Short mmCIF file of C-alpha atoms in Angstrom, two decimals:
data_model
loop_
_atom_site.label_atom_id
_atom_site.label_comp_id
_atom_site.label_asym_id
_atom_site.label_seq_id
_atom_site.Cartn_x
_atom_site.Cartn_y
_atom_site.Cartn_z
CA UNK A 1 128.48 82.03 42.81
CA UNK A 2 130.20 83.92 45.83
CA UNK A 3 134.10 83.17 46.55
CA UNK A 4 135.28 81.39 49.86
CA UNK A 5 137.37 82.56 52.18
CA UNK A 6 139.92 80.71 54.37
CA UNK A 7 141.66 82.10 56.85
CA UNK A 8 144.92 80.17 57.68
CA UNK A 9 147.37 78.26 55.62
CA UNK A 10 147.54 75.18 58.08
CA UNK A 11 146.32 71.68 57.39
CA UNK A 12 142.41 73.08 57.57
CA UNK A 13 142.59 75.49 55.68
CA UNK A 14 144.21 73.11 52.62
CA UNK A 15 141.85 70.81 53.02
CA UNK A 16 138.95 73.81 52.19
CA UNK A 17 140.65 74.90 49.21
CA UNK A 18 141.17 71.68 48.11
CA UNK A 19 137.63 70.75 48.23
CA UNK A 20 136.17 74.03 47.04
CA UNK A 21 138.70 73.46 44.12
CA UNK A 22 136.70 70.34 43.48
CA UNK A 23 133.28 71.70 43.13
CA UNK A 24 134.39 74.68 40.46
CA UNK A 25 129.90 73.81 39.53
CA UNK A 26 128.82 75.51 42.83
CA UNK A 27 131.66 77.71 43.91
CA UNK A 28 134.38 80.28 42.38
CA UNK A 29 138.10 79.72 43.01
CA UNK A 30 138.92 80.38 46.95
CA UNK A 31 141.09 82.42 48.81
CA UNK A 32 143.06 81.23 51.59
CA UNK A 33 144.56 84.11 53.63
CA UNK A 34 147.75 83.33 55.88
CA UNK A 35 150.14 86.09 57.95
CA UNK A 36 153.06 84.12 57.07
CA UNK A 37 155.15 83.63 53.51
CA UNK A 38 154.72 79.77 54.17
CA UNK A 39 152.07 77.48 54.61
CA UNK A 40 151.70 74.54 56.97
CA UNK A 41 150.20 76.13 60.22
CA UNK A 42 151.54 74.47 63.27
CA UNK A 43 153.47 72.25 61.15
CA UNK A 44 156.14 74.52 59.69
CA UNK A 45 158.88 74.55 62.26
CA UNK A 46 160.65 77.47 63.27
CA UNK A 47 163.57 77.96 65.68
CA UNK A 48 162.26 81.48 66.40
CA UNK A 49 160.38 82.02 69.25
CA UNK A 50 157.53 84.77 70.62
CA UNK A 51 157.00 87.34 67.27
CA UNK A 52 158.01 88.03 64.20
CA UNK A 53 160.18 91.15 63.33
CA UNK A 54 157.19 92.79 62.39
CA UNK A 55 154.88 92.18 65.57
CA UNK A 56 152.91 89.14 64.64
CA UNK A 57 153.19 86.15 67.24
CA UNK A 58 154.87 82.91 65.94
CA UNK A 59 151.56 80.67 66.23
CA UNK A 60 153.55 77.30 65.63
CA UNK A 61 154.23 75.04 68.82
CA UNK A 62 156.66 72.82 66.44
CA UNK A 63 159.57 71.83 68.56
CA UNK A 64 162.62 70.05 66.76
CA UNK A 65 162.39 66.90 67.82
CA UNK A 66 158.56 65.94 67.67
CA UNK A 67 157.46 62.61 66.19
CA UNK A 68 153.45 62.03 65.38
CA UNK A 69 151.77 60.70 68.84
CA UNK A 70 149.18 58.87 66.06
CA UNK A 71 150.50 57.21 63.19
CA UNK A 72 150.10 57.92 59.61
CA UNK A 73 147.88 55.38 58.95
CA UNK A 74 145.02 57.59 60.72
CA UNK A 75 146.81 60.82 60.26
CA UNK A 76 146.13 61.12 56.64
CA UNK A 77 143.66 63.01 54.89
CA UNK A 78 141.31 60.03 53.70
CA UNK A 79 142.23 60.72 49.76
CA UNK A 80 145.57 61.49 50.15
CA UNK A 81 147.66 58.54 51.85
CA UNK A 82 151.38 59.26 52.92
CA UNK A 83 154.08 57.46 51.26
CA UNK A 84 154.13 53.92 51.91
CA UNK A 85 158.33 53.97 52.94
CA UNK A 86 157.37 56.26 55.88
CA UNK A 87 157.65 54.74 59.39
CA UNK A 88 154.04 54.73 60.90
CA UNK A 89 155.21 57.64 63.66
CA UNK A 90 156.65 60.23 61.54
CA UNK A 91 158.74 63.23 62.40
CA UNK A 92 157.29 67.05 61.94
CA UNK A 93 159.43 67.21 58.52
CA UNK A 94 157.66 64.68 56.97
CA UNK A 95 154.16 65.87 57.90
CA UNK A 96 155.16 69.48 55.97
CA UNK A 97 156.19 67.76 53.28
CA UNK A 98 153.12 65.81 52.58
CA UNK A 99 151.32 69.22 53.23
CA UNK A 100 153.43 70.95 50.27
CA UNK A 101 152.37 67.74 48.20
CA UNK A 102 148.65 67.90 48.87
CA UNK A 103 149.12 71.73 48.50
CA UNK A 104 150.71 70.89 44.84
CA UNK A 105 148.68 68.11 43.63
CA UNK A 106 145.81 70.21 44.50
CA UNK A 107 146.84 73.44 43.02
CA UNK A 108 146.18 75.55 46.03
CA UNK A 109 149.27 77.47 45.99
CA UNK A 110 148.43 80.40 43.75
CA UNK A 111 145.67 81.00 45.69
CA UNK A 112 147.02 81.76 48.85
CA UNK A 113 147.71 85.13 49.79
CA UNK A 114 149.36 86.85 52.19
CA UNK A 115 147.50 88.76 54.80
CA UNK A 116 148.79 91.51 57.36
CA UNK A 117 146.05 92.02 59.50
CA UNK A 118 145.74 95.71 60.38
CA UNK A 119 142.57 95.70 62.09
CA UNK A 120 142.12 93.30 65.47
CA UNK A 121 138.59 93.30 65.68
CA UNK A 122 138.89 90.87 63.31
CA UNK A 123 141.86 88.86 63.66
CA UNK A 124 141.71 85.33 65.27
CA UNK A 125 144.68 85.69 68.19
CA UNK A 126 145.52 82.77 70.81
CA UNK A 127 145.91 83.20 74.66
CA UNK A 128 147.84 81.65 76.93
CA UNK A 129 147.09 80.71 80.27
CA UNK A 130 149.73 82.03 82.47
CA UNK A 131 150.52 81.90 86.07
CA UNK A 132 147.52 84.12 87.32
CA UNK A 133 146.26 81.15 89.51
CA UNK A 134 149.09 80.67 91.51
CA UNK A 135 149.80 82.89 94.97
CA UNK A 136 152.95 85.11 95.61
CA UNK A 137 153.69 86.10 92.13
CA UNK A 138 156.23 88.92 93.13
CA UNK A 139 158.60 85.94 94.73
CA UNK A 140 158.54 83.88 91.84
CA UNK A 141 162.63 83.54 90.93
CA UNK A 142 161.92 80.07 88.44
CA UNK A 143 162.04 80.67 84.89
CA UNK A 144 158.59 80.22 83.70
CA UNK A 145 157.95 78.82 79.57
CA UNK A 146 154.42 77.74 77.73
CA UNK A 147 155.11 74.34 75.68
CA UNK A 148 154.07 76.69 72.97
CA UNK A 149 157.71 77.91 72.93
CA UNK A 150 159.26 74.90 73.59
CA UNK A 151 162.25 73.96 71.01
CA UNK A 152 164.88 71.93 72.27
CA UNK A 153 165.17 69.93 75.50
CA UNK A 154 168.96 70.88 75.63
CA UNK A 155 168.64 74.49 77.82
CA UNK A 156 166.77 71.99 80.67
CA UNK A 157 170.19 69.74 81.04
CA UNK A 158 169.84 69.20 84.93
CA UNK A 159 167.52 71.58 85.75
CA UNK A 160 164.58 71.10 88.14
CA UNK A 161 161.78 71.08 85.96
CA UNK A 162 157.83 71.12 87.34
CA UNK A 163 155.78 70.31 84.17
CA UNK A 164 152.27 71.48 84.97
CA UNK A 165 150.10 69.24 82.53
CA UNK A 166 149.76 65.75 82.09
CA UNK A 167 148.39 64.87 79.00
CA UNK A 168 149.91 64.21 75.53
CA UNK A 169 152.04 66.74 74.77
CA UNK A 170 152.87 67.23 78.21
CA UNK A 171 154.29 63.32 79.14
CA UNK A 172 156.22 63.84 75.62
CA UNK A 173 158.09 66.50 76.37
CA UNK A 174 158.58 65.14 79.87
CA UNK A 175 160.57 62.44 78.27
CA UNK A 176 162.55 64.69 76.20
CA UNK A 177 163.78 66.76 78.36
CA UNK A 178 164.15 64.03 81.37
CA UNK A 179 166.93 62.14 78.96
CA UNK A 180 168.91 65.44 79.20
CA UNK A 181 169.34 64.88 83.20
CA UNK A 182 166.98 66.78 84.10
CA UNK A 183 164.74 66.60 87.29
CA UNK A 184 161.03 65.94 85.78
CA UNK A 185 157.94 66.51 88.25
CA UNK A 186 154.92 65.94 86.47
CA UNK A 187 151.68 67.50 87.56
CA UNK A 188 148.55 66.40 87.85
CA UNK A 189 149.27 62.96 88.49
CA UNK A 190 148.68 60.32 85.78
CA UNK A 191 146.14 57.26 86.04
CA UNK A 192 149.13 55.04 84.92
CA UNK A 193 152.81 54.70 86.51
CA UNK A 194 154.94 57.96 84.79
CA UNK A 195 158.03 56.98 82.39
CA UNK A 196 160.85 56.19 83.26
CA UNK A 197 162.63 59.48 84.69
CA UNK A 198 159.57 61.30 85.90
CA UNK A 199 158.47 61.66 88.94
CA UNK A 200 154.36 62.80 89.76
CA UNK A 201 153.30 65.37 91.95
CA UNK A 202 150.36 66.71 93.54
CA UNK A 203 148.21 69.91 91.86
CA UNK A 204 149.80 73.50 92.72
CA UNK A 205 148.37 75.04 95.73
CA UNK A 206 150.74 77.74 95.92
CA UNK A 207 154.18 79.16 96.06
CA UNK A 208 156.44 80.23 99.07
CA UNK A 209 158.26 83.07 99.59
CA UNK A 210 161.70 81.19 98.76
CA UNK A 211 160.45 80.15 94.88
CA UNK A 212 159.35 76.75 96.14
CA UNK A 213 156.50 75.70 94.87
CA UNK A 214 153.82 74.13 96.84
CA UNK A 215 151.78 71.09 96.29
CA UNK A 216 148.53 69.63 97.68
CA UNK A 217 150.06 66.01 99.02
CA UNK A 218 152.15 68.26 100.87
CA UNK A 219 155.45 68.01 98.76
CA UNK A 220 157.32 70.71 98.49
CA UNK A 221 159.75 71.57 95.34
CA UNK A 222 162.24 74.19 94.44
CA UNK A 223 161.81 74.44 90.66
CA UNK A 224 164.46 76.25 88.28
CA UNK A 225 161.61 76.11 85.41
CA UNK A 226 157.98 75.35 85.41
CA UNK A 227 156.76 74.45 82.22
CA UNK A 228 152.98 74.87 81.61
CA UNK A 229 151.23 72.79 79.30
CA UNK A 230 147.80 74.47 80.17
CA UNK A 231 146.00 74.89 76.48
CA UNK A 232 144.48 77.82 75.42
CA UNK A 233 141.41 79.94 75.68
CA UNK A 234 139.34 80.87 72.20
CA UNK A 235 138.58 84.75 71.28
CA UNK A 236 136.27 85.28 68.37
CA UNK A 237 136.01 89.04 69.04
CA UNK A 238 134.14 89.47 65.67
CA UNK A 239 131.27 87.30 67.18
CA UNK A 240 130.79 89.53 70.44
CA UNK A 241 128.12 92.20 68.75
CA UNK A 242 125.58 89.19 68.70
CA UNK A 243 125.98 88.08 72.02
CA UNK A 244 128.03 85.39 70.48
CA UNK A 245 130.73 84.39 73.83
CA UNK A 246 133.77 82.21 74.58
CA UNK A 247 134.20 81.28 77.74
CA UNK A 248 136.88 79.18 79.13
CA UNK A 249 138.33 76.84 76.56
CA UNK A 250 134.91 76.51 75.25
CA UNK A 251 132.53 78.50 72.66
CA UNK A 252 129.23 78.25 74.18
CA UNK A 253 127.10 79.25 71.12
CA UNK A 254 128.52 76.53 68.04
CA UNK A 255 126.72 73.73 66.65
CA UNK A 256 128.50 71.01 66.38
CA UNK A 257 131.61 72.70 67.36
CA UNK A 258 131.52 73.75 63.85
CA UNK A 259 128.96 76.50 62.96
CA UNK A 260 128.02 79.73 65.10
CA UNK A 261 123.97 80.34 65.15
CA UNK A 262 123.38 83.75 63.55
CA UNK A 263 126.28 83.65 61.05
CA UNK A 264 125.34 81.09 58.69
CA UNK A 265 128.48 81.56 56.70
CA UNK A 266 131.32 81.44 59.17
CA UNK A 267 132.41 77.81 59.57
CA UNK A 268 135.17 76.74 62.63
CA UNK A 269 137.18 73.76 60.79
CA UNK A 270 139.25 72.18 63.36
CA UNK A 271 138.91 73.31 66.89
CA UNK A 272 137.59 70.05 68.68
CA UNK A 273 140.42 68.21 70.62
CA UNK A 274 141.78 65.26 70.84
CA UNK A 275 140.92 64.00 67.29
CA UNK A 276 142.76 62.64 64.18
CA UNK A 277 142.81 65.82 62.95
CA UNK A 278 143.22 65.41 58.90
CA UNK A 279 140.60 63.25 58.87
CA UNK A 280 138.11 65.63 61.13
CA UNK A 281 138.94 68.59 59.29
CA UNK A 282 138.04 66.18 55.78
CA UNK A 283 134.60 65.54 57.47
CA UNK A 284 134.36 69.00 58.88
CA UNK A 285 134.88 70.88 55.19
CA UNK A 286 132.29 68.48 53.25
CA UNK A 287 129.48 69.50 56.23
CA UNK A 288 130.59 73.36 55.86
CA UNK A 289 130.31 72.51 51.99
CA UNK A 290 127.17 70.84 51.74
CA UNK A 291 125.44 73.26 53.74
CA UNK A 292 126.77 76.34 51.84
CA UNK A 293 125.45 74.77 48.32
CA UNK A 294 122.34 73.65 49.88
CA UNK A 295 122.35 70.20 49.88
CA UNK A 296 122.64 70.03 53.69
CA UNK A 297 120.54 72.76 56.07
CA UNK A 298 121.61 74.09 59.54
CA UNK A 299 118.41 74.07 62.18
CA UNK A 300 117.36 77.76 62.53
CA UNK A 301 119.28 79.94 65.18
CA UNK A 302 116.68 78.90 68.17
CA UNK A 303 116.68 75.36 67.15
CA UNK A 304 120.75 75.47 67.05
CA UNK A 305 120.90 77.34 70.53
CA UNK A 306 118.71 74.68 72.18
CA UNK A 307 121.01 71.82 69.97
CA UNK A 308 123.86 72.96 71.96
CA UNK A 309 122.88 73.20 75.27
CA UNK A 310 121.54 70.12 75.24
CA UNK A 311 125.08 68.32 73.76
CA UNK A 312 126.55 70.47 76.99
CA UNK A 313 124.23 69.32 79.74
CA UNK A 314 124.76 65.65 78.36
CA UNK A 315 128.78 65.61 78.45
CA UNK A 316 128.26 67.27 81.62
CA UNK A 317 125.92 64.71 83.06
CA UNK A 318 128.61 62.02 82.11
CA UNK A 319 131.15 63.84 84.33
CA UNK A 320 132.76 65.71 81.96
CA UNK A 321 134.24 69.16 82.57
CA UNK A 322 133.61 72.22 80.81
CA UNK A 323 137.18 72.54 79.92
CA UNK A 324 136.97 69.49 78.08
CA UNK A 325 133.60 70.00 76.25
CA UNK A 326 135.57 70.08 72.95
CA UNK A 327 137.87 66.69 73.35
CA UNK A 328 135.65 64.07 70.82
CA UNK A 329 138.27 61.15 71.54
CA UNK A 330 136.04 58.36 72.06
CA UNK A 331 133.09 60.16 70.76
CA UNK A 332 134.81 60.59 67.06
CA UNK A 333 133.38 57.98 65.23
CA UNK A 334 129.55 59.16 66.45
CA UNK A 335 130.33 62.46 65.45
CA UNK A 336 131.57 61.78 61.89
CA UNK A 337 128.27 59.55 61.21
CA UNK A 338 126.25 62.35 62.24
CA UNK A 339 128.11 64.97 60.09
CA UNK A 340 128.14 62.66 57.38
CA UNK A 341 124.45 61.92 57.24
CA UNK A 342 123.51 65.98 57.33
CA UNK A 343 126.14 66.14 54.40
CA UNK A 344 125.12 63.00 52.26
CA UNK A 345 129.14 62.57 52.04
CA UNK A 346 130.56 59.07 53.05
CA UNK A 347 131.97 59.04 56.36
CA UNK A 348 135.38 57.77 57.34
CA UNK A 349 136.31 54.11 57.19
CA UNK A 350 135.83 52.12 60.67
CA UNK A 351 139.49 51.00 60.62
CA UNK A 352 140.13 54.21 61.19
CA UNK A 353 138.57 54.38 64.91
CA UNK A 354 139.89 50.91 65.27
CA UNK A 355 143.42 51.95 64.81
CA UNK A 356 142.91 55.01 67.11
CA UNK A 357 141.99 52.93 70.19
CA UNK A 358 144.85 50.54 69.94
CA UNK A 359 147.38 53.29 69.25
CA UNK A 360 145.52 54.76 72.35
CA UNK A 361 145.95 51.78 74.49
CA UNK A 362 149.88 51.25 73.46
CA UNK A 363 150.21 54.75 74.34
CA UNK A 364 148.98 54.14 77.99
CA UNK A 365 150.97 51.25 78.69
CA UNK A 366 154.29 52.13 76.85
CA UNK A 367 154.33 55.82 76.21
CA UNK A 368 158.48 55.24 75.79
CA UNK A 369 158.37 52.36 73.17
CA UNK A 370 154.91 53.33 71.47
CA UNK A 371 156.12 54.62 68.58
CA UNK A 372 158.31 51.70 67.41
CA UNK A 373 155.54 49.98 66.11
CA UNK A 374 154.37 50.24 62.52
CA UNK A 375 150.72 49.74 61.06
CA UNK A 376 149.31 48.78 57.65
CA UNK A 377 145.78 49.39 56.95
CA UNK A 378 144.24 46.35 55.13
CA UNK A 379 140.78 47.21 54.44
CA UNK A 380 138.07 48.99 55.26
CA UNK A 381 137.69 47.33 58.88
CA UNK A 382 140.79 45.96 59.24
CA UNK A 383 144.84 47.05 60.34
CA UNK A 384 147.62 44.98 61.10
CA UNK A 385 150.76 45.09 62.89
CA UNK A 386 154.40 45.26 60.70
CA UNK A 387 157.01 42.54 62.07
CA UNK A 388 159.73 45.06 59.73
CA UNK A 389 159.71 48.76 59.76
CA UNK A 390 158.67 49.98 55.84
CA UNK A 391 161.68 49.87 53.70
CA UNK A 392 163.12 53.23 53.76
CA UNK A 393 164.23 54.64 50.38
CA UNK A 394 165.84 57.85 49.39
#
């Protein structure tokens, strides 16, 4: 038997161990390397912004305030509910904690180990998409912030805030920082009416000489901070000897988002969007699994290749962008089936992509008040909606 490998402590990486842990018949204890003395990815919040004293970047985009946008009730992973006193939207805190208690039921602790990685050409590092789009850079006088280093709303208390991003994360914060007093543009604009407090502009076409920024309905605003909610871009420099290229937000040679032909071995758990992301990773790690003891095969290299570019040039045919290749949203369910037929594992429950699109729909029409409403699975199909909140308890 060969040992596993994970690299990163986060919710993915658990979810490996936990399941390698499992199968002690067809694989030796893992190892789960993380650069940090805690685990938790994204989840574990810290104050601290930018790096660490020694170098490393801070790779958590926790900010202090942050309730779940899905509720627990889909959030879980499927063997390992959350405590049934929890409101449905929970706060970050309560996420790590049921991380440390999957971590110790599982007995995954002792296997983690702490990693300082001294070589890049095979670290996995993030990039942020900056401001190298916009026109007149040297003028710029606005104080410019990523979401990724976004804390607290209180340093935006009646500022003039341009929030360049519109989706999830982006209309959230919008909110927070708009019940400070502050002066909330929102850009691009937003199928539905904005919240209360925000107000929607055009996209950027440029910036003046004054600071002001410029926008395509012909608006013009004088922003004291633009905050960009603009993703990220993927670097697998490890990959690039084989031809193996990222481009955009995109990877252009994985199957299923998951494996990259010509390295068997090397599985991606976890970087489709838009997901309920305990529950894809679950599905993810039993694929990655089943193929690595054999019970599942991956098409050969060619076949792979020609797998993907087909799954391209079909979202793409349906309108959709290559920045968004990776979002499954709608598409989950499909996806999980398909994995789960490969892997002879049984695939999430439908209630769980039933709950999804009505959380989805409350979020569209009340993205204020969503989160005040509480879910309890009752089967495999079905959900229904609390009249109480769960008892708390201490």
């Amino acid at each position: 038997m060969e040992q596993r490998r994970m690299i990163g402590g986060g919710p993915a990486g658990l979810c490996a161990a936990r399941h390698i842990l499992s199968r002690p018949e067809a694989f030796d204890p893992p190892v789960v390397y993380e650069m940090t003395d805690h685990l938790g990815g994204t989840w574990f919040y810290e104050e601290q912004v930018g790096t660490y004293e020694n170098g490393y970047p801070i790779h958590s985009s926790m900010y202090r305030d942050l309730r779940t946008n899905l509720p627990k009730e889909i959030m879980m992973f499927p063997d390992f509910p959350f405590d049934d006193h929890l409101p449905s939207f929970l706060h970050h805190k309560s996420v790590q904690q049921y991380l440390e208690k999957y971590c110790e039921k599982h007995d995954i602790a002792h296997h983690i180990k702490v990693y300082v990685c001294l070589n890049s050409k095979f670290c996995v590092c993030y990039k942020l998409k900056g401001t190298e789009n916009l026109k007149n850079r040297k003028m710029i006088i606005w104080k410019v912030l990523h979401s990724h280093s976004y804390r607290y709303p209180e340093p935006f208390t009646n500022k003039s805030v341009v929030v360049l991003g519109a989706r999830a994360s982006g209309v959230d914060i919008s909110i927070e920082i708009a019940q400070v007093k502050a002066q909330v543009f929102i850009t691009p604009t937003m199928s539905l009416p904005p919240p209360l407090g925000i107000r929607q502009a055009g996209a950027v076409i440029g910036v003046s000489e004054d600071g002001s920024l410029q926008f395509q309905d012909g608006s013009v605003i004088q922003a004291d901070i633009v905050l960009f909610f603009t993703g990220h871009k993927f670097n697998f420099p490890f990959l690039f000897p084989s031809g193996t290229e990222c481009t955009g937000s995109f990877c252009d040679s994985t199957v299923q988002v998951l494996a990259a032909p010509g390295f068997p071995s090397i599985f991606f758990i976890g970087i489709c969007k838009i997901i309920c992301p305990f529950i894809h990773f679950d599905c993810q790690v039993k694929f990655a699994l089943a193929v690595l003891e054999g019970s599942a095969e991956l098409p050969t290299q060619e076949e792979m290749e020609k797998e993907v570019q087909r799954e391209m040039q079909r979202k793409q045919d349906t309108g959709v962008q290559v920045k968004n290749l990776l979002n499954l949203d709608k598409d989950q369910r499909e996806y999980y089936l398909d994995m789960a037929k490969v892997g002879r594992f049984t695939p999430p429950q439908p209630v769980f992509e039933s709950l999804y699109e009505e959380v989805r729909g409350q979020r569209q029409k009340e993205p204020q008040k969503n989160r005040q409403i509480n879910y309890r699975l009752i089967d495999a199909t079905q959900w229904e909606i609390l009249e109480a909140p769960p008892e708390q308890t201490d």
